[in-house]
Tab-separated table of N, CA and C in Angstrom:
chain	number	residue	atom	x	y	z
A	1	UNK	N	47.736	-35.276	0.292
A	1	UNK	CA	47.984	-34.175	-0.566
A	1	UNK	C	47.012	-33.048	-0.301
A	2	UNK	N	46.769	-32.502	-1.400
A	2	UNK	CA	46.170	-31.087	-1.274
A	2	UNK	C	44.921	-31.012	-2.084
A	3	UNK	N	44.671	-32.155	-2.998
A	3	UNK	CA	43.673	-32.052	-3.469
A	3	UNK	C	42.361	-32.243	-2.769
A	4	UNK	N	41.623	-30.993	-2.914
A	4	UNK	CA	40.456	-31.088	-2.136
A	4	UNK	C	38.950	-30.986	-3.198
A	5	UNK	N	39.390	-31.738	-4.612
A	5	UNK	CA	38.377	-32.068	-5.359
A	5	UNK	C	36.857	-33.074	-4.665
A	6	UNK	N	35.904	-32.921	-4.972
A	6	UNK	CA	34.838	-33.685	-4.125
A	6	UNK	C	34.383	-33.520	-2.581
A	7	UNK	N	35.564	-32.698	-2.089
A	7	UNK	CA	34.874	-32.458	-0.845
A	7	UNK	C	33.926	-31.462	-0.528
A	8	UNK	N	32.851	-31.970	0.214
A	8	UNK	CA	31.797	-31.299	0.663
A	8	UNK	C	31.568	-31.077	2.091
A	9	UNK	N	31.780	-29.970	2.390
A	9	UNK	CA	31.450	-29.595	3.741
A	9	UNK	C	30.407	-29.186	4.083
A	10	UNK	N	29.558	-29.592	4.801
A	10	UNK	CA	27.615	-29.394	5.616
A	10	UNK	C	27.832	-28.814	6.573
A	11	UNK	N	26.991	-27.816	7.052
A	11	UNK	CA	27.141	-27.685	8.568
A	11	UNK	C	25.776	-27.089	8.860
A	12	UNK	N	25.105	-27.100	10.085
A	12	UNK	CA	23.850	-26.949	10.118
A	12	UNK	C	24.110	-26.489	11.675
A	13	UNK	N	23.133	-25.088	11.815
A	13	UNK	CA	23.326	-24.758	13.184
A	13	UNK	C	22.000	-24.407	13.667
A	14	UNK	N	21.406	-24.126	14.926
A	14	UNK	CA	19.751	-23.578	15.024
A	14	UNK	C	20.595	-21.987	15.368
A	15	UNK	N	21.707	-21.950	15.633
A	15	UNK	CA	22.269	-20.489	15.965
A	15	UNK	C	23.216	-20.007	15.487
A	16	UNK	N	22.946	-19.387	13.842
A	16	UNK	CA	24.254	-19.180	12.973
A	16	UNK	C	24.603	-18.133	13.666
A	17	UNK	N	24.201	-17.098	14.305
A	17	UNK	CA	24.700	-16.092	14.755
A	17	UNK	C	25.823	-15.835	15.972
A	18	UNK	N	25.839	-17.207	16.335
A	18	UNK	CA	26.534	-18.051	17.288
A	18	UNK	C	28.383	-17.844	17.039
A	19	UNK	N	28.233	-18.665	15.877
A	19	UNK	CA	29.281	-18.981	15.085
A	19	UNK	C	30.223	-17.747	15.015
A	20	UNK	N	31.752	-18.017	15.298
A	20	UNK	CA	32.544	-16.933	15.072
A	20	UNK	C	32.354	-16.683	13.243
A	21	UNK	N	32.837	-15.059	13.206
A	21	UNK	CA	32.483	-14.693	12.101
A	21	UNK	C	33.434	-15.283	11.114
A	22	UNK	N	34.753	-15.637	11.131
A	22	UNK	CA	35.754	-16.438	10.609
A	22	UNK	C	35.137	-17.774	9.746
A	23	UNK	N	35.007	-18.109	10.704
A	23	UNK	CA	34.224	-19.828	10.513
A	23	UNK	C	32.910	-19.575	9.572
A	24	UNK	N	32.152	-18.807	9.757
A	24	UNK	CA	30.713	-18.217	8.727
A	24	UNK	C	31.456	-18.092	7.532
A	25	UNK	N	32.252	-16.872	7.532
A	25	UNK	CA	32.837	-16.601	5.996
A	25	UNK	C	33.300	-17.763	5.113
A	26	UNK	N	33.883	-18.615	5.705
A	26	UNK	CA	34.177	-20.000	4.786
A	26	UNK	C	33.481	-20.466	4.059
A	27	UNK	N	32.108	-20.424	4.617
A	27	UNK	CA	31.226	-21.296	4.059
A	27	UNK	C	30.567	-20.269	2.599
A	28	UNK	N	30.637	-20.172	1.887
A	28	UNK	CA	30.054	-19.280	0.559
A	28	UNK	C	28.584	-19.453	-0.117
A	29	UNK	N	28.015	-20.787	0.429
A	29	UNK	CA	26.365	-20.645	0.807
A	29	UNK	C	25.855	-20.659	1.979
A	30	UNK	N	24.697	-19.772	2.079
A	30	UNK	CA	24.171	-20.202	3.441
A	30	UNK	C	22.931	-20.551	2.955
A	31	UNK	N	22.096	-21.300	3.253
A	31	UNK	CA	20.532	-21.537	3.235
A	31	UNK	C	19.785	-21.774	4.536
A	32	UNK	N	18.877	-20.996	4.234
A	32	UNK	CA	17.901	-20.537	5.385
A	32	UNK	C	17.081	-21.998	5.243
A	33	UNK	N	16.693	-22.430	6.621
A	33	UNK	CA	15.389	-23.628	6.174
A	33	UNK	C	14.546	-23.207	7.405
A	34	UNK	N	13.208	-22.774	6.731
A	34	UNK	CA	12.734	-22.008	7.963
A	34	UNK	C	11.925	-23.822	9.244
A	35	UNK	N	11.481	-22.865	10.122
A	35	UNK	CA	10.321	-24.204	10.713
A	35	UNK	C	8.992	-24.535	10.258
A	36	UNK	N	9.049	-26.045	10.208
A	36	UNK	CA	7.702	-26.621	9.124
A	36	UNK	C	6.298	-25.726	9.689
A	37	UNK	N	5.878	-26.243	9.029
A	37	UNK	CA	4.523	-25.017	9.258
A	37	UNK	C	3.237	-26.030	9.814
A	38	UNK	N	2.420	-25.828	10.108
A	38	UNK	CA	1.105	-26.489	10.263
A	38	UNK	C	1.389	-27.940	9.677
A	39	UNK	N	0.888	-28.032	8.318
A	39	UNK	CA	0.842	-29.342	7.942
A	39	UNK	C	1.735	-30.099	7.862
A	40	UNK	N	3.190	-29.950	7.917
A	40	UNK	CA	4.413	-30.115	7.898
A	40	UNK	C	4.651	-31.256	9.132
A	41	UNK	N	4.483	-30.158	10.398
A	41	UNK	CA	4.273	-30.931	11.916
A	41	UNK	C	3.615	-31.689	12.102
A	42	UNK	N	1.946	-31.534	11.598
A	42	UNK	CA	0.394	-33.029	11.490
A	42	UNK	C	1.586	-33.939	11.043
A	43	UNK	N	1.735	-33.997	9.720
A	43	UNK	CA	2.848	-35.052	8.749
A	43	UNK	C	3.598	-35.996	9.635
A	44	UNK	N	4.629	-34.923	10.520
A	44	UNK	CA	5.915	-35.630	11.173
A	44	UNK	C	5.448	-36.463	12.097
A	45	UNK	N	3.869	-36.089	12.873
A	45	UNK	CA	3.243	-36.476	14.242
A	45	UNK	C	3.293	-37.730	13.220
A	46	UNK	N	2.395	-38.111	12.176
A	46	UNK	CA	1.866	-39.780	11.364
A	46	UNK	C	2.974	-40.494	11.211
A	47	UNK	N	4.384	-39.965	10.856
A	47	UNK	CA	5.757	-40.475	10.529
A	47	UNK	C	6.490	-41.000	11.865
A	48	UNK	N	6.483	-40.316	12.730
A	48	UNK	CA	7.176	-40.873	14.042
A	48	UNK	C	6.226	-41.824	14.974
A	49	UNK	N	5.516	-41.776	14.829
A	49	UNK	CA	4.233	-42.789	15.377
A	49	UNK	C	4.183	-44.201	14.587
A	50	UNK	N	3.999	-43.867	13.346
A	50	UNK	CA	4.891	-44.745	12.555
A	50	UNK	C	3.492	-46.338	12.566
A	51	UNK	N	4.000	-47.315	13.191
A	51	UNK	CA	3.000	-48.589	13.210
A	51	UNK	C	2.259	-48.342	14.724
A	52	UNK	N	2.890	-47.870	15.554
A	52	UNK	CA	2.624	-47.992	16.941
A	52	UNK	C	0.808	-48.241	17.281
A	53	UNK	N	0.247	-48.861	17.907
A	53	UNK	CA	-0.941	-48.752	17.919
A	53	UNK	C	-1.761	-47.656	18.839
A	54	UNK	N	-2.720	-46.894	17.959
A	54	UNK	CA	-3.326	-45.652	18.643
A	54	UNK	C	-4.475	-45.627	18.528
A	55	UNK	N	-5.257	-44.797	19.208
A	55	UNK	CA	-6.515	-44.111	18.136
A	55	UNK	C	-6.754	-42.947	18.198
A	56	UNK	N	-5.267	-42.543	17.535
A	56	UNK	CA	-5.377	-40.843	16.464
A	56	UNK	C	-6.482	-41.255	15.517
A	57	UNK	N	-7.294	-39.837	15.588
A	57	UNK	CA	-7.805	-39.735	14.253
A	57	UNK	C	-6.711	-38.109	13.285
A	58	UNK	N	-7.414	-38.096	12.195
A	58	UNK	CA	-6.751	-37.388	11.648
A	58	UNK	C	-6.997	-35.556	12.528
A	59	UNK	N	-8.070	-35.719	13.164
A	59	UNK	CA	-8.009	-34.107	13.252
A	59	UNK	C	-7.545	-33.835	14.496
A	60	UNK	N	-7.019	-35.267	15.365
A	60	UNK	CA	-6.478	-35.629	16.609
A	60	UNK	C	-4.709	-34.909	15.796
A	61	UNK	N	-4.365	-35.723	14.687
A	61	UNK	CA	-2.592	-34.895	14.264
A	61	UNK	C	-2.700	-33.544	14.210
A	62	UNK	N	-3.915	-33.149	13.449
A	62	UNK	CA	-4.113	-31.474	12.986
A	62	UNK	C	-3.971	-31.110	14.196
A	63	UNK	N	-4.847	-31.179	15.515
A	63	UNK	CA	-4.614	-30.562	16.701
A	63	UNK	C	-3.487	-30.275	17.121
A	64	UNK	N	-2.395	-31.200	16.867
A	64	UNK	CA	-1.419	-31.501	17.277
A	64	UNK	C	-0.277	-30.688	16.508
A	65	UNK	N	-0.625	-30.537	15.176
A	65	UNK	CA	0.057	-29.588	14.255
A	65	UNK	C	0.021	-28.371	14.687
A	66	UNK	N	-1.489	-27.861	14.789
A	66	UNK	CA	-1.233	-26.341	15.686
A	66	UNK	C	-0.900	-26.187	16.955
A	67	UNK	N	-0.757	-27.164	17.452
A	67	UNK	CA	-0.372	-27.016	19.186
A	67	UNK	C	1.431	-26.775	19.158
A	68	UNK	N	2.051	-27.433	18.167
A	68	UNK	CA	3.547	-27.143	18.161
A	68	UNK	C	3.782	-26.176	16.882
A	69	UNK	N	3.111	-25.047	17.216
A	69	UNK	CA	3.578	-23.818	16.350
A	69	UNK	C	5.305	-23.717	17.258
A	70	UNK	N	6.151	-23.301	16.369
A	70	UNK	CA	7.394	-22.966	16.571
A	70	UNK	C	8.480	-24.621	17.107
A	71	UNK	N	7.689	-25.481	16.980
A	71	UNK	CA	8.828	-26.670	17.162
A	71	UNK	C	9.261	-27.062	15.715
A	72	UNK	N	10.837	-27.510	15.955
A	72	UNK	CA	11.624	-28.363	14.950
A	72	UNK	C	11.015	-29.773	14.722
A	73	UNK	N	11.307	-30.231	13.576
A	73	UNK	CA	11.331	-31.860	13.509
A	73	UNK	C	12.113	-32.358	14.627
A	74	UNK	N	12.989	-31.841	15.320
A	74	UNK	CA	13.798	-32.906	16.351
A	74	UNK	C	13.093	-32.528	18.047
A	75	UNK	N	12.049	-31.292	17.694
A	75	UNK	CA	11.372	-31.215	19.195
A	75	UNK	C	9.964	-32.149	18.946
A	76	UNK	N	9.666	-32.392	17.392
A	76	UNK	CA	7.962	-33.513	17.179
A	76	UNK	C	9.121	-34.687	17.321
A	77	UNK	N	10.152	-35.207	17.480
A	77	UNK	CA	10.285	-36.391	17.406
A	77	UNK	C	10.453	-37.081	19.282
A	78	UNK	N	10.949	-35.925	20.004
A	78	UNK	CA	11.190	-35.757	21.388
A	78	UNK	C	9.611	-36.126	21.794
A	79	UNK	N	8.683	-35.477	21.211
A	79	UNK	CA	7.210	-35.461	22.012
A	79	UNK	C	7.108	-36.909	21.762
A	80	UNK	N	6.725	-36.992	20.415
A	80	UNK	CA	6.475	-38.512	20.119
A	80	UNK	C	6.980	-39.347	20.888
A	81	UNK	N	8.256	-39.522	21.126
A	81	UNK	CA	8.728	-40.308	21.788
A	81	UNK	C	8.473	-40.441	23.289
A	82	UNK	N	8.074	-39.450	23.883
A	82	UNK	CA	7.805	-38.987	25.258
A	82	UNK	C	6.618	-39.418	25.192
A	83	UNK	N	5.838	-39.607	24.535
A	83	UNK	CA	3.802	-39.908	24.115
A	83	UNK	C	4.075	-41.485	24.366
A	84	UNK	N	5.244	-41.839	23.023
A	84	UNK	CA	4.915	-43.145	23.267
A	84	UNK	C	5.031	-44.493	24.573
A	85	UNK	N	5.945	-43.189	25.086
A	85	UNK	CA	6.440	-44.170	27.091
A	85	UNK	C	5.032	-43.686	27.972
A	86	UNK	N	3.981	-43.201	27.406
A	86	UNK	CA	2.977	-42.798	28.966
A	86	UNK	C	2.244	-44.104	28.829
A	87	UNK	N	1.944	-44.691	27.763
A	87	UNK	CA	1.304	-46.004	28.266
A	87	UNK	C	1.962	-46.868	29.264
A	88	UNK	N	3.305	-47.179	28.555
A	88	UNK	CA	4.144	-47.890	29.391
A	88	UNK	C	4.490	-47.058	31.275
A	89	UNK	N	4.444	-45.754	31.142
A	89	UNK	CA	3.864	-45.028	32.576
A	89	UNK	C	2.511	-45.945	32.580
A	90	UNK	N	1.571	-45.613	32.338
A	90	UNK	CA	0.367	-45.974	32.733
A	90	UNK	C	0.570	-47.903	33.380
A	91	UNK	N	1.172	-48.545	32.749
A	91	UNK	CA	1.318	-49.678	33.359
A	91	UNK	C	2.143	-50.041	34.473
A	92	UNK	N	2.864	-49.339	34.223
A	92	UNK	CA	3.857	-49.465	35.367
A	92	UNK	C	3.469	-48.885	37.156
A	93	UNK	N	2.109	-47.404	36.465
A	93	UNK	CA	2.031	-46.950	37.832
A	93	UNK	C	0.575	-47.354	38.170
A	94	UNK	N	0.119	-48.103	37.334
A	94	UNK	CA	-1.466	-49.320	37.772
A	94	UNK	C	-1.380	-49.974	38.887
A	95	UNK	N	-2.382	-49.402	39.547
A	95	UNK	CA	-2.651	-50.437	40.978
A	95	UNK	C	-3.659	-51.338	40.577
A	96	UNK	N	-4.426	-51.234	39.348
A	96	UNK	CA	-5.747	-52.256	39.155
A	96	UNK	C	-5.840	-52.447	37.985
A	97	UNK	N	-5.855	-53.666	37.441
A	97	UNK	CA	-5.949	-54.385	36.195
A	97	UNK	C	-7.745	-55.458	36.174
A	98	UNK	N	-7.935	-55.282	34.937
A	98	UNK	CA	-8.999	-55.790	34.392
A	98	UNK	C	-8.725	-56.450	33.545
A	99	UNK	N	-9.883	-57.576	33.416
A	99	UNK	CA	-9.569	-58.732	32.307
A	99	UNK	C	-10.186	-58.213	30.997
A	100	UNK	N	-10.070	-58.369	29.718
A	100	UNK	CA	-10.382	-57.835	28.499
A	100	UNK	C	-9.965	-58.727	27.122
A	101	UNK	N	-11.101	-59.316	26.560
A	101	UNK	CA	-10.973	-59.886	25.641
A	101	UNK	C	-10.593	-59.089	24.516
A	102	UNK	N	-9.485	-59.796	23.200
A	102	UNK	CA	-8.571	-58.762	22.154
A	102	UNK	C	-8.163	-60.232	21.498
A	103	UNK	N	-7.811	-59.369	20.390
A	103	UNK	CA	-7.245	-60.025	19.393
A	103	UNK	C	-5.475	-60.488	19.549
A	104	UNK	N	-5.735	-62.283	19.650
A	104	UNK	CA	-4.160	-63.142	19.839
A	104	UNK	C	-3.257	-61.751	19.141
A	105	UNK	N	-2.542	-62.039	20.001
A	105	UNK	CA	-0.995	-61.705	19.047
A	105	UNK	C	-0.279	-62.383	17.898
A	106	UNK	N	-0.377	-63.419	18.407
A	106	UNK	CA	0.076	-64.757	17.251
A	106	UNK	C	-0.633	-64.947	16.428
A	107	UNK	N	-2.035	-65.156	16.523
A	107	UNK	CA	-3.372	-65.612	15.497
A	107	UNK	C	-4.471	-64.560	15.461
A	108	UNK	N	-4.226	-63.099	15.005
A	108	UNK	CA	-5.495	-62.253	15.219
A	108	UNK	C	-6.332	-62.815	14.662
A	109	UNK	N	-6.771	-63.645	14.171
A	109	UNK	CA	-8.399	-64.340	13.798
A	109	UNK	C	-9.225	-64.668	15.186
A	110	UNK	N	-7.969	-65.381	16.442
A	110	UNK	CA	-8.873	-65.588	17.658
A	110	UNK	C	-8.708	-64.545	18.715
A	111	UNK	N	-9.753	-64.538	19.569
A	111	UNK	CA	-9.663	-63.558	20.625
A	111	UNK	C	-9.185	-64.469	21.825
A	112	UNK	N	-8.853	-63.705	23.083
A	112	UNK	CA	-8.071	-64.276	24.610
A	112	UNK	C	-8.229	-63.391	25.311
A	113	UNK	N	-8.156	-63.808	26.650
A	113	UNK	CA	-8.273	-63.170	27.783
A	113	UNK	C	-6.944	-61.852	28.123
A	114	UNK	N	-6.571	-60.625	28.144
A	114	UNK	CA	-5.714	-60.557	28.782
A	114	UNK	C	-5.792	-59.137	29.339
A	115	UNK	N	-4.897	-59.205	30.659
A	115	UNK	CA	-4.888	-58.098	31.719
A	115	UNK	C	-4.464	-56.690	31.053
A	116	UNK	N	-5.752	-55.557	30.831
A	116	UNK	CA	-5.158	-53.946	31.197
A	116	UNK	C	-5.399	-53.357	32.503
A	117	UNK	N	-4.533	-52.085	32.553
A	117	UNK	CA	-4.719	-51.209	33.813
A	117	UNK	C	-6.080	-50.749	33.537
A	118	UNK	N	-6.632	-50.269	34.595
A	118	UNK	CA	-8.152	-49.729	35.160
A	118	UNK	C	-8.077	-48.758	36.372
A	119	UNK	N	-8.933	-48.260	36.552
A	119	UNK	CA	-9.347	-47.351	37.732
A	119	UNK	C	-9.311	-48.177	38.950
A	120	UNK	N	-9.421	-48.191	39.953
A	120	UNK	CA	-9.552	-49.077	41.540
A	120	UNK	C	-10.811	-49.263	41.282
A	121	UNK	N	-11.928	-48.422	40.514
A	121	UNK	CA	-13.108	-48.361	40.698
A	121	UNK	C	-14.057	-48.921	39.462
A	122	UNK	N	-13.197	-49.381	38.505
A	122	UNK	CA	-13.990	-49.876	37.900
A	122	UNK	C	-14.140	-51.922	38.407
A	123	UNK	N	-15.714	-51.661	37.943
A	123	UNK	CA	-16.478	-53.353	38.787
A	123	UNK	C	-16.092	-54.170	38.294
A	124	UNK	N	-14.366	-54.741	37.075
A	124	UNK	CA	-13.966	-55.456	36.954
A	124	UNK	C	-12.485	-55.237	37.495
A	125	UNK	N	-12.190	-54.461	38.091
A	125	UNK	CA	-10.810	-54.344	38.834
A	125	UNK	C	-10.114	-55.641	39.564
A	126	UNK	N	-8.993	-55.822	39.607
A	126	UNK	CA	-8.477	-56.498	40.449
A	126	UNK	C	-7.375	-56.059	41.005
A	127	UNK	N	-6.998	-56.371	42.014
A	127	UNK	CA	-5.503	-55.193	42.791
A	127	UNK	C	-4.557	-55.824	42.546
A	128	UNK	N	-3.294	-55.588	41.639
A	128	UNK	CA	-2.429	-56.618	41.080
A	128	UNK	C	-1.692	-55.206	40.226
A	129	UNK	N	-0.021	-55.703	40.725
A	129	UNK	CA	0.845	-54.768	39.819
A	129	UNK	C	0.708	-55.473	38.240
A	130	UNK	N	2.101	-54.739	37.513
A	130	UNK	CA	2.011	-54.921	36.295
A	130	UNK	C	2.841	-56.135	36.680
A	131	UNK	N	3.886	-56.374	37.972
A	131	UNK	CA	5.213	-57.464	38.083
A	131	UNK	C	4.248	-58.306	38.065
A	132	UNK	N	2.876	-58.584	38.675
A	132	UNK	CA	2.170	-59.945	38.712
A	132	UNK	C	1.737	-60.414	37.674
A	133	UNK	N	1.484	-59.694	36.531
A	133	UNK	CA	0.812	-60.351	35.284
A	133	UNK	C	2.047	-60.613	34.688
A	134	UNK	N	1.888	-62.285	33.425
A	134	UNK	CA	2.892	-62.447	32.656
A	134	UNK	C	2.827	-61.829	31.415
A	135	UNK	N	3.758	-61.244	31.105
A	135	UNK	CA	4.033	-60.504	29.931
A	135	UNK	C	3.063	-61.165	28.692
A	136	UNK	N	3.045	-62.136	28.141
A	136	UNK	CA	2.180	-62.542	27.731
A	136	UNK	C	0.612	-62.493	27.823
A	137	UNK	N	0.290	-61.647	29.185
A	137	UNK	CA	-1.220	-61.710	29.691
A	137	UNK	C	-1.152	-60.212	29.065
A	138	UNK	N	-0.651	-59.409	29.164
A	138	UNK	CA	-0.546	-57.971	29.333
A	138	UNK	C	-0.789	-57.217	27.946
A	139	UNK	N	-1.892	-56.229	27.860
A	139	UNK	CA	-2.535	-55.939	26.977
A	139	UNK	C	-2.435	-54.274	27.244
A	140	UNK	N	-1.335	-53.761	26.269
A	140	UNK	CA	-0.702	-52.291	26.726
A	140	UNK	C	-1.789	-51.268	26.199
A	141	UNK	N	-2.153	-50.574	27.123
A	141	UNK	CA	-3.137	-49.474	26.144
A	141	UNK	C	-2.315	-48.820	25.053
A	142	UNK	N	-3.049	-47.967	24.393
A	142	UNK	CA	-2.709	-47.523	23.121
A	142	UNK	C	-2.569	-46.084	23.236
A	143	UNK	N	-1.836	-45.855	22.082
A	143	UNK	CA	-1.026	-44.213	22.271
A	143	UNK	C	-2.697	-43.636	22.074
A	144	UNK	N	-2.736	-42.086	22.532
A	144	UNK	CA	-4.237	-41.562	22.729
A	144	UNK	C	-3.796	-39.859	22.592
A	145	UNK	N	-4.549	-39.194	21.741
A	145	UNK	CA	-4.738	-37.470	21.922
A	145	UNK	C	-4.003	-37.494	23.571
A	146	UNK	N	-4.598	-38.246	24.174
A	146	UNK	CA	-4.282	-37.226	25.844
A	146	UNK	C	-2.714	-37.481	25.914
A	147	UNK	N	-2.021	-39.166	25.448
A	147	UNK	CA	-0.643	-38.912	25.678
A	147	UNK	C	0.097	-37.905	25.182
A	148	UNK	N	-0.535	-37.638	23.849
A	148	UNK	CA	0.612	-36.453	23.506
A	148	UNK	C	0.109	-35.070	24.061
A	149	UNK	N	-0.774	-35.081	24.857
A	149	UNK	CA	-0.827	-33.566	25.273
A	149	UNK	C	-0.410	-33.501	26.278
A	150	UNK	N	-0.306	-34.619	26.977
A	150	UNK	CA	0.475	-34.801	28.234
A	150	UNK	C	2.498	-34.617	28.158
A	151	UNK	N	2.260	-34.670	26.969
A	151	UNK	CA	3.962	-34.659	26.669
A	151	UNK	C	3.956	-33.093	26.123
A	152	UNK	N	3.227	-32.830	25.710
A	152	UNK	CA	3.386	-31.029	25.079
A	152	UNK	C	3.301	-30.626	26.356
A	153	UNK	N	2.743	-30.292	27.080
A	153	UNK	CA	2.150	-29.660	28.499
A	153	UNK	C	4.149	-29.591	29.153
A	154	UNK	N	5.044	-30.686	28.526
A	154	UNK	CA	6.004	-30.350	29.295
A	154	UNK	C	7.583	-29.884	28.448
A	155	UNK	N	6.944	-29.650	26.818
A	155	UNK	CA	8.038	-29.749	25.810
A	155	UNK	C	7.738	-27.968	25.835
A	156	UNK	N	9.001	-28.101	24.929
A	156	UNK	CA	9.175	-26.415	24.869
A	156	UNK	C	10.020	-26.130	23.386
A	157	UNK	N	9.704	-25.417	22.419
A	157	UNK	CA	10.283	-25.211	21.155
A	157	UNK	C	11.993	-24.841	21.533
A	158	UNK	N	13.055	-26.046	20.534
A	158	UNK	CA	14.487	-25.452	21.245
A	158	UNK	C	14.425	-24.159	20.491
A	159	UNK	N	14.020	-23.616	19.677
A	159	UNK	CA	14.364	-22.348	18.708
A	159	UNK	C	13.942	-21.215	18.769
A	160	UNK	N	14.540	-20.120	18.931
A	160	UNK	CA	13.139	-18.938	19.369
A	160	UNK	C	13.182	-18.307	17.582
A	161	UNK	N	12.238	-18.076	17.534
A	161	UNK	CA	11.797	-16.967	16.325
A	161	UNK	C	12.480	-16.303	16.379
């Protein structure tokens, strides 16, 4: 039928100006939602990171808040996500692993032996891919300030002012 009681139509664009003018007029609200601001972005960096293990400190997010002046929530969720694969880079493109005592996975009360990447040059190196260690040995470094600047260095705001 024809009853169009309860329906709600959304539409969300980064380029209303885009939109034929036809299609605009339909809509009888528009709301502006501008881009989060400073503390807004710190926020989203703690939210998409989420449990992951790091060592952000807090003025490590703030940095990070002013470094993406003009990004969306969906360009901090792109970085994040791009931050969180450089460890997994970092293991994958390791020519030298070191032994390093850490807390079980199963029982953090005890500590164990297990393999991270290293320099060639550091005096506990050993020359061994990541395919040679068992997943179980393998002790992933942790998200760090440098991954995500390493991921800004290649992101770009989708939205222009």
């Amino acid at each position: 039928g024809n009853d169009e009681d309860g329906v709600l139509v959304l539409a969300a664009s980064n380029i209303p100006w885009v939109l034929d003018a036809a299609i605009r007029r339909r809509f009888e609200k528009r709301i502006y939602i501008g881009l989060p601001g400073a503390p807004a972005r710190t926020r989203m960096f703690h939210i998409h990171l989420g449990d992951t293990p790091h060592n952000m400190s807090q003025d490590h997010f703030k940095i990070l808040g002013q470094q993406t002046d003009g990004f969306t929530g969906s360009d901090i969720s792109t970085v994040v996500r791009d931050a969180l694969m450089q460890p997994v880079r970092t293991v994958q493109m390791a020519t030298h692993f070191k032994r390093v005592t850490a807390p079980d996975r199963e029982n953090p009360a005890n500590y164990r032996q297990y393999f991270t990447p290293c320099t060639g040059s550091d005096p506990q190196a050993q020359e061994k891919s990541w395919v040679d260690i068992e997943s179980d040995e393998l002790l992933e470094p942790v998200v760090t300030l440098n991954d995500f600047m390493k991921s800004l260095r290649n992101a770009r705001p989708t939205v222009n002012k």
